[in-house]
Tab-separated table of C-alpha atoms in Angstrom:
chain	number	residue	atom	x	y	z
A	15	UNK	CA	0.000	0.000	0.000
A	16	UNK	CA	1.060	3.249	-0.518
A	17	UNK	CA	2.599	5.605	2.356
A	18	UNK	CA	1.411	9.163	3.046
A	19	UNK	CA	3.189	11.584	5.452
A	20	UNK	CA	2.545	15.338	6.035
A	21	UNK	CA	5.193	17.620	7.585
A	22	UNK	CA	5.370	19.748	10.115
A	23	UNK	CA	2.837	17.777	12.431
A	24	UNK	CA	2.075	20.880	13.512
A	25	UNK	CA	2.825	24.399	13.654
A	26	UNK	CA	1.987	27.685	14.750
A	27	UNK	CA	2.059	30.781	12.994
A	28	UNK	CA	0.559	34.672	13.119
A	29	UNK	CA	-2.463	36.232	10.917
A	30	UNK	CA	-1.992	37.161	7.842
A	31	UNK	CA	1.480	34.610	7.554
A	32	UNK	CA	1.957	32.409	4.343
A	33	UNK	CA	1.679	28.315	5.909
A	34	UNK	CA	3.271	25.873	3.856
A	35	UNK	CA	1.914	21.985	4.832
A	36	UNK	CA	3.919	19.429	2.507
A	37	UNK	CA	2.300	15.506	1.711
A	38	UNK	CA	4.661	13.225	0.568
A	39	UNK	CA	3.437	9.500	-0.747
A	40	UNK	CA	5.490	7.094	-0.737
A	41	UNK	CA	4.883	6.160	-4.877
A	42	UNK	CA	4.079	8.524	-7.566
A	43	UNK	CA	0.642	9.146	-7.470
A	44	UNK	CA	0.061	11.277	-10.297
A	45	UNK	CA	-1.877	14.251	-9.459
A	46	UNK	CA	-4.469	11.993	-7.277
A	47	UNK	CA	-4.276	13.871	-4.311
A	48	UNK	CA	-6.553	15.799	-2.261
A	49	UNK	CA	-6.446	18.215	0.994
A	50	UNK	CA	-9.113	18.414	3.605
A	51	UNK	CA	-9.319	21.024	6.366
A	52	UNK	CA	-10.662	19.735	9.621
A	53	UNK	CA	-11.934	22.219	12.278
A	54	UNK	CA	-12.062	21.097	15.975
A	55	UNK	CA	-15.049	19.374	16.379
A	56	UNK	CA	-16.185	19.363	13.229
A	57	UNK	CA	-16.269	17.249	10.202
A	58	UNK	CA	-13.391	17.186	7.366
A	59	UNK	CA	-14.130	19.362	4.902
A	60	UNK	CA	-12.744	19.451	1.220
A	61	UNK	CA	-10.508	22.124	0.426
A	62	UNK	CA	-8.615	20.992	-2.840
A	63	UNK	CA	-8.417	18.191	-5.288
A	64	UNK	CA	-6.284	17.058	-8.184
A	65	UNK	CA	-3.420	18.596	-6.503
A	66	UNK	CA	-4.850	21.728	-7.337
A	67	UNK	CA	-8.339	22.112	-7.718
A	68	UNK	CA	-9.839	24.236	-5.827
A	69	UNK	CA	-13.393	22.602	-4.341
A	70	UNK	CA	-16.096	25.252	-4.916
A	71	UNK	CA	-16.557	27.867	-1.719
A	72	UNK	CA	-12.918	27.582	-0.691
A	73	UNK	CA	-11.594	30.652	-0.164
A	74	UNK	CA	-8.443	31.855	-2.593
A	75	UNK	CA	-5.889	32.096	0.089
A	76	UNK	CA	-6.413	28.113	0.028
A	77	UNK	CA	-3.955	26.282	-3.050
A	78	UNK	CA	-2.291	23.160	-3.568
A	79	UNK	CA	0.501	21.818	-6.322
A	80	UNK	CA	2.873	18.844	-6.816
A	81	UNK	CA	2.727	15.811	-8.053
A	82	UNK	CA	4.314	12.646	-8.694
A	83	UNK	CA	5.233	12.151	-4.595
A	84	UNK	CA	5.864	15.744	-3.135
A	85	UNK	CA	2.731	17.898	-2.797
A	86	UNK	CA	1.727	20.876	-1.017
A	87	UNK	CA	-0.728	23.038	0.843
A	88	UNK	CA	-0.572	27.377	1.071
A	89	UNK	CA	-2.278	29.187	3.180
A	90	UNK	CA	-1.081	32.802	1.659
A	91	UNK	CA	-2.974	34.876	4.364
A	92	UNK	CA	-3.466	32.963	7.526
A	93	UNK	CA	-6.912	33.921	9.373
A	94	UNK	CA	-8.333	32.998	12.539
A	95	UNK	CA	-10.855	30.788	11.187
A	96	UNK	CA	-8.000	28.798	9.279
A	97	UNK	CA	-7.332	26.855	12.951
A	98	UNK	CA	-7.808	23.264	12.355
A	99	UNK	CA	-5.914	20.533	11.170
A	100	UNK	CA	-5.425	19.729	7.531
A	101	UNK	CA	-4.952	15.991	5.878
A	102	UNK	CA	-3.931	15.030	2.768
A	103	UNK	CA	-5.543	11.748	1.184
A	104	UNK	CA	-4.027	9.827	-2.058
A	105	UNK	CA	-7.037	8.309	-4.381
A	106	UNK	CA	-5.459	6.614	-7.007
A	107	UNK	CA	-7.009	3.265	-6.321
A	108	UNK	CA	-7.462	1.759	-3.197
A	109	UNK	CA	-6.600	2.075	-0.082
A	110	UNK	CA	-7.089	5.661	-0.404
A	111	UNK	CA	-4.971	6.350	2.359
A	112	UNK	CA	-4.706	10.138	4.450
A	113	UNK	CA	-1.882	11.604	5.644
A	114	UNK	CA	-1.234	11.561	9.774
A	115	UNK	CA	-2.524	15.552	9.475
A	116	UNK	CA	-0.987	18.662	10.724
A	117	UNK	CA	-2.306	20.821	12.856
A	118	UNK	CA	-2.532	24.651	12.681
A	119	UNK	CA	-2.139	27.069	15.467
A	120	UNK	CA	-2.600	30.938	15.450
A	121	UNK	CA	0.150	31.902	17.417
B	3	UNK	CA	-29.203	19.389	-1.019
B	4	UNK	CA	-26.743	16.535	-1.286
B	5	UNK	CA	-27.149	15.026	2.430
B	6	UNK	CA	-25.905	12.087	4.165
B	7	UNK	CA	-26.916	11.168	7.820
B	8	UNK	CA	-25.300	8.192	9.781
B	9	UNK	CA	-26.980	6.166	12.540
B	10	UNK	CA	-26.478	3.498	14.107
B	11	UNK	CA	-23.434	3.733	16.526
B	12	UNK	CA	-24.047	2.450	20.143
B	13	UNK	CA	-21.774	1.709	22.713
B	14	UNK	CA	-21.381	-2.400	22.178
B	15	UNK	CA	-19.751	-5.013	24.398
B	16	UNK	CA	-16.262	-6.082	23.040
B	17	UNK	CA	-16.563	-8.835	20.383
B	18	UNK	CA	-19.990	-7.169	19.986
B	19	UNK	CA	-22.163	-6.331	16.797
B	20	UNK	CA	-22.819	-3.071	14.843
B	21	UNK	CA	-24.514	-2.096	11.224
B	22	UNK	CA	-24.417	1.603	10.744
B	23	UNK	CA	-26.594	3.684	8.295
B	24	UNK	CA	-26.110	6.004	5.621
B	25	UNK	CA	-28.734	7.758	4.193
B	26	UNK	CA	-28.645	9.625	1.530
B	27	UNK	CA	-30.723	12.629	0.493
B	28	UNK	CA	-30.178	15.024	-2.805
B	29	UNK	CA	-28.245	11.956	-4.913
B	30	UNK	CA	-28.914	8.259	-5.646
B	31	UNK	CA	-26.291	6.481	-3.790
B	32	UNK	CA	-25.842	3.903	-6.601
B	33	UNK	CA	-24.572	6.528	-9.124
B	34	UNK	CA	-21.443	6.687	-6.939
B	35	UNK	CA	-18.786	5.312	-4.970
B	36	UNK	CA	-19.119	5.777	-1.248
B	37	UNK	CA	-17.293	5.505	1.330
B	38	UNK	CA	-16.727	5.031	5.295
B	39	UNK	CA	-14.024	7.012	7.199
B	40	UNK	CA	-13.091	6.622	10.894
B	41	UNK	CA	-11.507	8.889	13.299
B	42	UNK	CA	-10.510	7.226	17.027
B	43	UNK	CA	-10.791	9.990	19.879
B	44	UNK	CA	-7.909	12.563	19.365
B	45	UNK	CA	-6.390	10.685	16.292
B	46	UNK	CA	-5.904	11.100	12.869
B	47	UNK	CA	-8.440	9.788	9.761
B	48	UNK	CA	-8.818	6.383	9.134
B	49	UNK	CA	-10.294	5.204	5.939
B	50	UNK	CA	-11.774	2.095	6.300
B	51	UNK	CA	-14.123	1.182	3.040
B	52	UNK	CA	-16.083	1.718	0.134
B	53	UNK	CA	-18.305	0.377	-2.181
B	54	UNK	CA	-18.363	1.269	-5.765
B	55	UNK	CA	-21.110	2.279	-7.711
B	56	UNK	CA	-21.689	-0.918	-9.383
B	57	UNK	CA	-21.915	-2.632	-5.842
B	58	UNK	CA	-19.253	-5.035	-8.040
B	59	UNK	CA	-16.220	-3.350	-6.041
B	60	UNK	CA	-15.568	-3.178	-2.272
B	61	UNK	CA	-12.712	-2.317	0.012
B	62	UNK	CA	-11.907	-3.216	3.418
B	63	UNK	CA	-9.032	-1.727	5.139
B	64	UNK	CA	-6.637	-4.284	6.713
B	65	UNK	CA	-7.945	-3.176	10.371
B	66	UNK	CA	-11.741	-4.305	9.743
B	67	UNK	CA	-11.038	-6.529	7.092
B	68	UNK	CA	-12.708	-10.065	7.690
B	69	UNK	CA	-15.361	-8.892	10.063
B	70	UNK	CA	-16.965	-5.947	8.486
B	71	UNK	CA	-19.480	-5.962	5.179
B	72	UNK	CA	-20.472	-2.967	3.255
B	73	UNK	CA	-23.552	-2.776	1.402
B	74	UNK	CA	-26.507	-0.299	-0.217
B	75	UNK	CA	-30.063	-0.677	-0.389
B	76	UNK	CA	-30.558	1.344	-3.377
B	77	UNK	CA	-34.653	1.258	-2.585
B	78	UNK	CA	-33.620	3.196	0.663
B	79	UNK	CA	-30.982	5.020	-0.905
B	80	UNK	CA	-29.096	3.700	2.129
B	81	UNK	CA	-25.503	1.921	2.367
B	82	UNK	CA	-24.515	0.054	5.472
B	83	UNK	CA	-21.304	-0.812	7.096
B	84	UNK	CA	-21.551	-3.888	9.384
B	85	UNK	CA	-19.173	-4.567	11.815
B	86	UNK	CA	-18.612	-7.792	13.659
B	87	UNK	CA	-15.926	-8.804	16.546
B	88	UNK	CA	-15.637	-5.580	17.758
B	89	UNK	CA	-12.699	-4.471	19.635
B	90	UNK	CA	-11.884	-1.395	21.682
B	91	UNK	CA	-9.677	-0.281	18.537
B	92	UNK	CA	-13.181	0.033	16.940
B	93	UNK	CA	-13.663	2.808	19.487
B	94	UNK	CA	-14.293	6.441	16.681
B	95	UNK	CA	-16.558	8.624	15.228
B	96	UNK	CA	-17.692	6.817	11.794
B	97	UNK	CA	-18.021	8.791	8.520
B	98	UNK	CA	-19.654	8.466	5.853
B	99	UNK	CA	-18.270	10.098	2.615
B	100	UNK	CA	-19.472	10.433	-0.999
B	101	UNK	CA	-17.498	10.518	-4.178
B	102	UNK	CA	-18.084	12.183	-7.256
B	103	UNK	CA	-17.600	9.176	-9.410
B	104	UNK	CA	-18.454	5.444	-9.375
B	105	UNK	CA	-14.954	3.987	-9.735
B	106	UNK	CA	-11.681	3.630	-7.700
B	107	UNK	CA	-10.303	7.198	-8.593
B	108	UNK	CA	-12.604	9.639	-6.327
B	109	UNK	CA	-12.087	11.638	-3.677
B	110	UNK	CA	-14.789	12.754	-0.739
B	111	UNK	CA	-16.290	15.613	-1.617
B	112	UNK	CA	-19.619	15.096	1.409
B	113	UNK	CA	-19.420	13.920	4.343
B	114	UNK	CA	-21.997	13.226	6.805
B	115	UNK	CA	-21.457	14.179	10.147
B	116	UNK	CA	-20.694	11.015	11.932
B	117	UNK	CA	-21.653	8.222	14.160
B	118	UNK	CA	-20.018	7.682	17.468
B	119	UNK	CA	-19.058	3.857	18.207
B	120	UNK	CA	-17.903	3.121	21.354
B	121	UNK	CA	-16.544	-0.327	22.192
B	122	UNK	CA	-16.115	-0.701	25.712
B	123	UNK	CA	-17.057	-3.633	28.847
């Protein structure tokens, strides 16, 4: 099966700072790779697929690129409401595994 | 609206029994593949299986593989997950997702809101 990881695990970071989260599987996955935001206490919530796609509502300060094995995640203007913690999930076939997550802080 | 609405979670003895419910409102579940996610208190996403839209093509993670069955009722536009043996690793908040496709290569773009399981003596 393939491998996901996400780094940092977490981090922390002040309004209006550009986050960088980074997913990493462990085969080339194409570009069959999407991001999911997950507030506390709340369910996940689909921010971008394809790599890059941005799902419908997201706001712009949300994008994604990579592929192959080495994606990411921007956050270009951090906001309050942007605290939660953020998976990534390969779907090129099954299993379609998720990432361990990172969490985001405001510091 | 595109909807989907768990039941079914319980707290259940260990080696216990479980089907949980998804139903779906705003899209017929059998034009898609859908899915069940889990999430253990304080941990990560887990995703545990799916069932394609043909019904043809299921998946079982290794962790529930062997004692779980997934399945859809497309008169109730329903699809169950039923869970056998349970163990206290069963212990999470249960998922349902849909997909906007019918084969392997989808992604979740609904989710319900969840169904608590707790396994515990």
């Amino acid at each position: 099966d393939i491998q996901m990881t996400q780094s940092p695990s977490s981090l922390s970071a002040s309004v209006g700072d550009r986050v960088t989260i980074t997913c990493r599987a462990s085969q080339a996955i194409s570009t069959y790779l999407a991001w999911y935001q997950q507030k506390p206490g709340k369910v996940p919530n689909l921010l971008i697929y394809a790599a890059s796609t941005l799902q419908s509502g997201v706001p712009s300060r949300f994008s994604g690129s990579g592929s192959g094995t080495d994606f990411t995640l921007t956050i270009s203007n951090l906001q309050p409401e942007d605290v939660a913690t953020y998976y990534c999930q390969m779907y090129n076939g099954a299993p379609r595994t998720f990432g361990p997550g990172t969490k985001v802080d405001i510091k | 609206e595109v909807q989907l609405v768990e039941s079914g979670g319980a707290l259940v003895q260990p080696g216990g029994s479980l089907r949980l419910s998804c139903s779906a409102s705003g899209f017929t579940v059998s034009t898609y593949t859908m899915h069940w996610v889990r999430q253990a208190p304080g941990k990560g996403l887990e995703y545990v299986s799916a069932i394609s839209s043909s019904g043809g093509g299921t998946y079982f993670a290794d962790t529930v593989r062997g004692r779980s069955t997934i399945s859809r009722d497309n008169s109730k536009n329903t699809v169950y997950l039923q869970m056998s043996s349970l163990r206290a690793e069963d212990t999470a908040v249960y998922y349902c997702a849909k997909g906007p496709c019918g084969g392997d290569n989808c992604y979740l773009d609904v989710w319900g809101e969840g169904t608590t399981v707790t396994v515990s003596s």
